[in-house]
PDB file of C-alpha atoms in Angstrom:
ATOM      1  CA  UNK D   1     189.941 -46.354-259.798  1.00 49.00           C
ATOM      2  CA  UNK D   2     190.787 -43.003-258.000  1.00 49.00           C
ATOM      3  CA  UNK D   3     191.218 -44.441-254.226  1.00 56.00           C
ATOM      4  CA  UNK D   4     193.165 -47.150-255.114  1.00 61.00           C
ATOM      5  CA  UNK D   5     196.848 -45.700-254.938  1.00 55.00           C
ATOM      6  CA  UNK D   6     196.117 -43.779-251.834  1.00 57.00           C
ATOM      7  CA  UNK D   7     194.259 -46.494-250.479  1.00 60.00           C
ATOM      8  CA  UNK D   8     196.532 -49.778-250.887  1.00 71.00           C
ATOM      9  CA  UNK D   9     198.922 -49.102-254.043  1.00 83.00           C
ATOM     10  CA  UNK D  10     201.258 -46.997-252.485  1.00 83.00           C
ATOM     11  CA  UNK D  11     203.252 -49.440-250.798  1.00 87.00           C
ATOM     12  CA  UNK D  12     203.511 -51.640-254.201  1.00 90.00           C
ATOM     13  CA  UNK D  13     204.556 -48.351-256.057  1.00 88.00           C
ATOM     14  CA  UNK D  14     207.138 -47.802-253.366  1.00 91.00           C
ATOM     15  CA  UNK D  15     208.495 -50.755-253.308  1.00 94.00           C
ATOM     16  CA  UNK D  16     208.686 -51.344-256.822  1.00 94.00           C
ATOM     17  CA  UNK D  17     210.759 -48.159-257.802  1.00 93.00           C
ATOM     18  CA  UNK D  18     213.005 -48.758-254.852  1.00 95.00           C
ATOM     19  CA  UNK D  19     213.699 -52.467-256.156  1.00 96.00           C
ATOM     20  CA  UNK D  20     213.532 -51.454-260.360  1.00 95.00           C
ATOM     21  CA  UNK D  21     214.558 -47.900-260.209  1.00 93.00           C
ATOM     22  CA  UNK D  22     215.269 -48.212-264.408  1.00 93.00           C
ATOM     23  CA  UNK D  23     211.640 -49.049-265.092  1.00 92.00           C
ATOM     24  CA  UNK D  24     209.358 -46.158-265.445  1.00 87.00           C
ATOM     25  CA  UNK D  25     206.115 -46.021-264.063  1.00 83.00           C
ATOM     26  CA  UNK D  26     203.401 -43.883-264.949  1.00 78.00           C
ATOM     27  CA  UNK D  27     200.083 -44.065-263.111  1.00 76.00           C
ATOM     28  CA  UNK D  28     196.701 -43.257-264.569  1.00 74.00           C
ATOM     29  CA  UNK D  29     193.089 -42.964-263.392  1.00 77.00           C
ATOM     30  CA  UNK D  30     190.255 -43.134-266.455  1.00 77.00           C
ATOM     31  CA  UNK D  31     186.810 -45.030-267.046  1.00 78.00           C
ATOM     32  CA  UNK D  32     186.791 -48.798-266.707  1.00 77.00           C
ATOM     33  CA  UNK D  33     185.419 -49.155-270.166  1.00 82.00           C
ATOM     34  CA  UNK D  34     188.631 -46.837-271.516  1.00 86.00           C
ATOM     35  CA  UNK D  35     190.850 -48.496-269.411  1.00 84.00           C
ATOM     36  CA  UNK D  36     190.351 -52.001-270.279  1.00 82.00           C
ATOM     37  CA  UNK D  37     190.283 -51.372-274.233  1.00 85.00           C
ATOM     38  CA  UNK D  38     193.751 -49.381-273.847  1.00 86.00           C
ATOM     39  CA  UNK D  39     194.853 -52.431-271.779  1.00 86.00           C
ATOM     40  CA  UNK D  40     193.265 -55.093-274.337  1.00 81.00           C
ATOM     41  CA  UNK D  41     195.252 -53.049-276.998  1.00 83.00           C
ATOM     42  CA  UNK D  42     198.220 -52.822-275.568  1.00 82.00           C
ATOM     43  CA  UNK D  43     198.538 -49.315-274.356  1.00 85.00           C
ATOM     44  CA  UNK D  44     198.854 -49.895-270.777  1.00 88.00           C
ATOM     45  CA  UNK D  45     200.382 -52.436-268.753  1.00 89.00           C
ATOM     46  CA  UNK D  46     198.540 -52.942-266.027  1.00 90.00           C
ATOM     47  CA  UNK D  47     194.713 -51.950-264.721  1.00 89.00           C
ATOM     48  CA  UNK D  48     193.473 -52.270-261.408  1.00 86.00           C
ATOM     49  CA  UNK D  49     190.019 -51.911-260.777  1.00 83.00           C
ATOM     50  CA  UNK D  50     186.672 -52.783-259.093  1.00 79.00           C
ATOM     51  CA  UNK D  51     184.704 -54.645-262.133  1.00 80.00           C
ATOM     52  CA  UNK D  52     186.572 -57.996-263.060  1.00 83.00           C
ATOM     53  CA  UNK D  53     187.275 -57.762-266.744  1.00 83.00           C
ATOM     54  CA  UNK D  54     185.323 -60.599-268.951  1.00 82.00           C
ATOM     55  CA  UNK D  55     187.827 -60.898-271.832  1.00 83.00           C
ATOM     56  CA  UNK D  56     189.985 -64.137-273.482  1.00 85.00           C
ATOM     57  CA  UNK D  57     192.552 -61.475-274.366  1.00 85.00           C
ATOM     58  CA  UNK D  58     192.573 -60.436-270.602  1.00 89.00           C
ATOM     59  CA  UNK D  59     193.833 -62.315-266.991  1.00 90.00           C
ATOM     60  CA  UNK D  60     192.869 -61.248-263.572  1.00 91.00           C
ATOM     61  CA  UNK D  61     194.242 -61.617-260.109  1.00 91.00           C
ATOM     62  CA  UNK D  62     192.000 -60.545-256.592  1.00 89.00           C
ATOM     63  CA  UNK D  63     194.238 -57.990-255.191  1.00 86.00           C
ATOM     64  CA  UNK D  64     192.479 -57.088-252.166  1.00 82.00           C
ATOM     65  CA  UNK D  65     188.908 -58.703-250.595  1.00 87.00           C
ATOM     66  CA  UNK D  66     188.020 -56.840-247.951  1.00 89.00           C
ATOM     67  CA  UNK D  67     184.856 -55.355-245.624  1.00 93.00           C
ATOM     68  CA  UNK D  68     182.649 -51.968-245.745  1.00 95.00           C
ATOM     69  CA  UNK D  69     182.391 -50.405-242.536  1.00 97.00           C
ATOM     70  CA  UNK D  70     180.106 -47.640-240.955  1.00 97.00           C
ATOM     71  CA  UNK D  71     182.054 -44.419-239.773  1.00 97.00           C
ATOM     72  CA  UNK D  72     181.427 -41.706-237.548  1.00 96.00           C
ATOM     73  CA  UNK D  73     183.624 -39.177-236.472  1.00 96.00           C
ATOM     74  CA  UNK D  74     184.535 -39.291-232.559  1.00 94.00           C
ATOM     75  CA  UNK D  75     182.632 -36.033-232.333  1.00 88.00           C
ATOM     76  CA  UNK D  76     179.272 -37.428-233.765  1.00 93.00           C
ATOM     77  CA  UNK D  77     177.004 -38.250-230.855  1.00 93.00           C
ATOM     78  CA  UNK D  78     176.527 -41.938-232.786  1.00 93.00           C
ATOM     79  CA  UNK D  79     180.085 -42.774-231.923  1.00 94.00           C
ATOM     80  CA  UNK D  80     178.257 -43.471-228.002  1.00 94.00           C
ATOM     81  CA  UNK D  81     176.366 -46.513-230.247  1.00 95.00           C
ATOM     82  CA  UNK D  82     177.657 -49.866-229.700  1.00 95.00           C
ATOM     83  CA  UNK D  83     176.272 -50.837-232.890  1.00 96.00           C
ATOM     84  CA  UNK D  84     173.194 -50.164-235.724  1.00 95.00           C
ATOM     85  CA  UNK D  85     170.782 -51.690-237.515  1.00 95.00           C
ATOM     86  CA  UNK D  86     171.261 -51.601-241.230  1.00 94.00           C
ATOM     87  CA  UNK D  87     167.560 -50.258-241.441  1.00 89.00           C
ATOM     88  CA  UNK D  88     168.531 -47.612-238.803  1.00 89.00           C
ATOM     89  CA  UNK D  89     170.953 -46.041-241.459  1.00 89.00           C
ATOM     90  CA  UNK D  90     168.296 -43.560-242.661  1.00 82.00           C
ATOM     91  CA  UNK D  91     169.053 -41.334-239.662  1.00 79.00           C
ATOM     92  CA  UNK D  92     172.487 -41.392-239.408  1.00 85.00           C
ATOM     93  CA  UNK D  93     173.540 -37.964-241.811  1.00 86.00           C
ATOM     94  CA  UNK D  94     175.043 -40.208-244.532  1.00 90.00           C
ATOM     95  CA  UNK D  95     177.459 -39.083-246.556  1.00 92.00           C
ATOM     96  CA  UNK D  96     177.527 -41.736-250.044  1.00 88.00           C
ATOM     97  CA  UNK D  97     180.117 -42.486-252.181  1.00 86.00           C
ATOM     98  CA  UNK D  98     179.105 -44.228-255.287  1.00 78.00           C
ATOM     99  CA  UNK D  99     180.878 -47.784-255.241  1.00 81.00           C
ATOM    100  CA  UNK D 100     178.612 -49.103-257.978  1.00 74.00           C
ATOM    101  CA  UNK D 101     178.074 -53.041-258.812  1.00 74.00           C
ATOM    102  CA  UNK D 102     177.154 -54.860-255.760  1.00 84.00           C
ATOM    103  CA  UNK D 103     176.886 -52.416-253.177  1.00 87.00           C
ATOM    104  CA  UNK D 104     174.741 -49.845-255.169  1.00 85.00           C
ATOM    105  CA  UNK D 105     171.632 -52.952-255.160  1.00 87.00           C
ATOM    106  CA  UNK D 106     172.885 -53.296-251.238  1.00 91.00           C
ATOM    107  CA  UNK D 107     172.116 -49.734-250.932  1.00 89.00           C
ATOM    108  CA  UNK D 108     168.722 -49.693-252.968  1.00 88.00           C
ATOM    109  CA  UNK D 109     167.668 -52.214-251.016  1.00 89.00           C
ATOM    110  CA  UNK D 110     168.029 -50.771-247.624  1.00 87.00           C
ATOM    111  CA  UNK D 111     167.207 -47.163-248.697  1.00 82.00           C
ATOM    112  CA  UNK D 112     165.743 -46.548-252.300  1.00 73.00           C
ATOM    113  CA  UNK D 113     167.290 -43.739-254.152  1.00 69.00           C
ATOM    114  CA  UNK D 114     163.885 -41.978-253.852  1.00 61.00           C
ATOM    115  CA  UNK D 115     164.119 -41.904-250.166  1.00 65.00           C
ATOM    116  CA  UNK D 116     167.538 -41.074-249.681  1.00 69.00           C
ATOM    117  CA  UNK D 117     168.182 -37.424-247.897  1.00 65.00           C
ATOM    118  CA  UNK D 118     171.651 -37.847-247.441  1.00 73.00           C
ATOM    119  CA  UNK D 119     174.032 -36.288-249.844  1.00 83.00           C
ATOM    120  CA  UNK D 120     176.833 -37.641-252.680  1.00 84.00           C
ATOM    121  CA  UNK D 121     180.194 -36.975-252.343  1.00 84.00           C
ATOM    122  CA  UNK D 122     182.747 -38.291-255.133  1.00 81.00           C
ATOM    123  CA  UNK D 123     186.056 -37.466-253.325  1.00 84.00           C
ATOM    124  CA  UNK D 124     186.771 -39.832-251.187  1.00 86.00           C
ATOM    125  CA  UNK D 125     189.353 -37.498-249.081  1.00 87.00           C
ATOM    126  CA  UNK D 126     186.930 -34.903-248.848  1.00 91.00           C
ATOM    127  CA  UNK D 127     184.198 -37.611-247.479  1.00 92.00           C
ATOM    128  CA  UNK D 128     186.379 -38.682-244.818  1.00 94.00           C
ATOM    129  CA  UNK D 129     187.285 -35.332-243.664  1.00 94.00           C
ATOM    130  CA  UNK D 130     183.671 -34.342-243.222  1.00 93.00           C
ATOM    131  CA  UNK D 131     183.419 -37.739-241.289  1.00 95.00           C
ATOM    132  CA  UNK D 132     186.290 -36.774-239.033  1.00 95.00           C
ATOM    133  CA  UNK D 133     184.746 -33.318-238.445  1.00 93.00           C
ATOM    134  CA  UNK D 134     181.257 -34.807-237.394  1.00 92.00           C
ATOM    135  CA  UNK D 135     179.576 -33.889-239.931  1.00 91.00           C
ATOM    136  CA  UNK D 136     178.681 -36.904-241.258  1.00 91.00           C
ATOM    137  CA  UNK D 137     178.473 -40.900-241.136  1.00 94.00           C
ATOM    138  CA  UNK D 138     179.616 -42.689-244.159  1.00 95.00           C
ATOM    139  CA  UNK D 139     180.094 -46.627-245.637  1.00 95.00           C
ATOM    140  CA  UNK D 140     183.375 -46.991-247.199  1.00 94.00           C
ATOM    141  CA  UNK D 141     186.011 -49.520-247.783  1.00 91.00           C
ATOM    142  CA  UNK D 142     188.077 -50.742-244.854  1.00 91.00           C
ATOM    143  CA  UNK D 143     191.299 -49.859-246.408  1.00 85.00           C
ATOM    144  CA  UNK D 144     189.815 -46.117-246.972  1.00 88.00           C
ATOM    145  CA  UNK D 145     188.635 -45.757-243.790  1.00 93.00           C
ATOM    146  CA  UNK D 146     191.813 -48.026-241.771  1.00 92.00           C
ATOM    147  CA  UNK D 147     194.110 -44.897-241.215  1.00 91.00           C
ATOM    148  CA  UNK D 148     191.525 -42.593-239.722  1.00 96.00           C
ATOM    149  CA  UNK D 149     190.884 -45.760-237.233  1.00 96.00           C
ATOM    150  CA  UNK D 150     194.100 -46.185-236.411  1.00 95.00           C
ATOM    151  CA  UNK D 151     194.704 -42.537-236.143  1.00 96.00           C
ATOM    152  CA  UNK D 152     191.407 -42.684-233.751  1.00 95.00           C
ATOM    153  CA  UNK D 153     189.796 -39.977-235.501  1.00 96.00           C
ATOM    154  CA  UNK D 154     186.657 -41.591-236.520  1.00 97.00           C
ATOM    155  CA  UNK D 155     184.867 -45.079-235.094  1.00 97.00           C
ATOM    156  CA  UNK D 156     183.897 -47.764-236.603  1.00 97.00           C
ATOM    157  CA  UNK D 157     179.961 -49.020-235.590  1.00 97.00           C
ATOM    158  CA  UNK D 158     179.293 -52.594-236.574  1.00 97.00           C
ATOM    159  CA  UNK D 159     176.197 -52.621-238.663  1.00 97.00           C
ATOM    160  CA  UNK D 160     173.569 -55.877-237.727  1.00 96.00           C
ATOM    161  CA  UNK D 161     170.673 -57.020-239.276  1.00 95.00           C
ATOM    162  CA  UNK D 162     170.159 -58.144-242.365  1.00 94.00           C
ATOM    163  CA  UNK D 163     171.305 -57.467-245.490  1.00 94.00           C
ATOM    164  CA  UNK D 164     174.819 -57.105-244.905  1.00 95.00           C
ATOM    165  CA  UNK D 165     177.190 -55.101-247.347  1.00 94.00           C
ATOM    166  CA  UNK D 166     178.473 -57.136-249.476  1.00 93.00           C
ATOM    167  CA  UNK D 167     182.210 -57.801-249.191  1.00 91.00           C
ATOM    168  CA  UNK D 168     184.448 -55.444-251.690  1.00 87.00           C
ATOM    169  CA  UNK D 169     186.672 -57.115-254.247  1.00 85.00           C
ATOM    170  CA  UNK D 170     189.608 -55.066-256.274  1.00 83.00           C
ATOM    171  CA  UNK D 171     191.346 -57.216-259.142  1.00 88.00           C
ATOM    172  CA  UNK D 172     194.572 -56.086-261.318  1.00 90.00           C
ATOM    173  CA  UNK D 173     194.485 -57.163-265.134  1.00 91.00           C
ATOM    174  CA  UNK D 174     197.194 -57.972-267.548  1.00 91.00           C
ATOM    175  CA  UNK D 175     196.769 -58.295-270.863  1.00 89.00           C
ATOM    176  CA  UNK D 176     197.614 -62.171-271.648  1.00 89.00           C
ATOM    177  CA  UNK D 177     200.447 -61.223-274.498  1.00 89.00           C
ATOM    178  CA  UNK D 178     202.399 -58.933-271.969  1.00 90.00           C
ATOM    179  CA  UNK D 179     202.468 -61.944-269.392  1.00 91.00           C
ATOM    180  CA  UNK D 180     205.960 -62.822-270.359  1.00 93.00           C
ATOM    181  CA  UNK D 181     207.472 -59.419-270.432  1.00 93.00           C
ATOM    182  CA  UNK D 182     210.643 -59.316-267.261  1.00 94.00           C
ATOM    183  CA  UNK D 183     208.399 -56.095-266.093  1.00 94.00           C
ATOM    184  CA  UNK D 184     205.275 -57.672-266.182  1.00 93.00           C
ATOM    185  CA  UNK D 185     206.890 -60.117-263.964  1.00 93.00           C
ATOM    186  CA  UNK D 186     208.625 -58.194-261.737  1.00 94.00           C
ATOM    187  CA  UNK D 187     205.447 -56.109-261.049  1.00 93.00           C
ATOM    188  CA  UNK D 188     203.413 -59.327-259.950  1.00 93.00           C
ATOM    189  CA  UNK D 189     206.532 -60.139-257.774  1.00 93.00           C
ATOM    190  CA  UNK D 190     206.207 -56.944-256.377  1.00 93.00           C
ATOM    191  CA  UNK D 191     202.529 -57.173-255.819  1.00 91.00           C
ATOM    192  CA  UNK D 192     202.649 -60.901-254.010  1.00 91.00           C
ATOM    193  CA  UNK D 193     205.647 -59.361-251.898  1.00 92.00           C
ATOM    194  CA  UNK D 194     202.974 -57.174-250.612  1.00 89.00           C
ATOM    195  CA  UNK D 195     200.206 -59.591-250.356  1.00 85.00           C
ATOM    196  CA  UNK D 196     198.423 -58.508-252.728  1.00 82.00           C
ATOM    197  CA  UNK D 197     197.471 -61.241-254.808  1.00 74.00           C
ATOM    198  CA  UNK D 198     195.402 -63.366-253.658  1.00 68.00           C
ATOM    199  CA  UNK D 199     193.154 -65.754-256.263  1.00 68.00           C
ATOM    200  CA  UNK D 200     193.599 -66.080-260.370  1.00 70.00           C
ATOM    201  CA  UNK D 201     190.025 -65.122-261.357  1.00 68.00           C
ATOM    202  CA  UNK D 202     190.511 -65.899-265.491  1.00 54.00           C
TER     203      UNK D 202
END
């Protein structure tokens, strides 16, 4: 998952090679499908991603649960709005980001691909900064959009109305035989230091 280390990792990494600096740690983004049979066979350690692995060879942790929110630069004349209408959504310049799973049939359901005017955009930097600019509106992940809030360079509109997004859930996997390795360990130490994990899903 490309977002994740700028996102919410970053901390974990940090942390982690400050407290272990002996244990290497190399990062990777791929395909879920890739991913998960490199994990399965032992070629990687650890995957975090958005799809919760359904494997006996496999266990999962939620690592972050968390909100979409609607964005609009402070320049966009919809940053006046004290909120909007999920059906209202169609006029608002989106700019989409493809989160699949459960917020793709959100999406569909509010505005079918067929209708949709808006345009794609798989970088999630580049999405913001056209956001920030006022160029666009967009639906992303609280955690994408939470330092561009705090900064105060974009605004976050409450959507109302039904349906709402649904909520966004991240999980790390292990492959069950590394469980007992003193790195595995010290990685999910790390990772609850940082609140991280929150329920055992298998």
């Amino acid at each position: 998952m490309n977002s994740a280390l700028g996102n919410f990792l970053l901390p974990v990494y940090v942390d982690f090679m400050r407290a272990y600096p002996r244990i290497s740690v190399h990062a990777a983004i791929g395909h879920l499908s890739d991913i998960l049979q490199q994990l399965a066979d032992g070629l990687i350690d650890v995957a975090i991603s958005y799809r919760l692995p359904k494997s006996s060879r496999i266990r999962s942790w939620v690592c972050v649960d968390e909100d979409f929110v609607f964005v609009v630069g402070r320049k966009d004349p919809l940053a006046e709005y004290e909120s909007i209408h999920v059906k209202g959504l169609t006029i608002t310049n989106l700019i989409m980001q493809d989160w699949g799973g459960a917020f793709s049939e959100w999406f569909d359901s509010i505005i079918p691909a067929n209708r949709f005017s808006g345009c794609y955009m798989s970088s999630t930097p580049a999405l913001m900064a056209l956001v920030k600019e006022g160029l666009g509106t967009a639906i992303v992940t609280r955690s994408t959009a939470q330092a561009f809030l705090t900064e105060g360079s974009v605004r976050e509109i409450p959507l109302i109305g039904d349906p709402q997004p649904p909520r966004w859930r991240t999980y790390m996997s292990i492959a069950a035989k590394q469980l007992h390795r003193p790195a595995i360990k010290k990685w999910i130490g790390v990772m609850r230091n940082n609140g991280m994990l929150l329920d055992a899903c298998i």
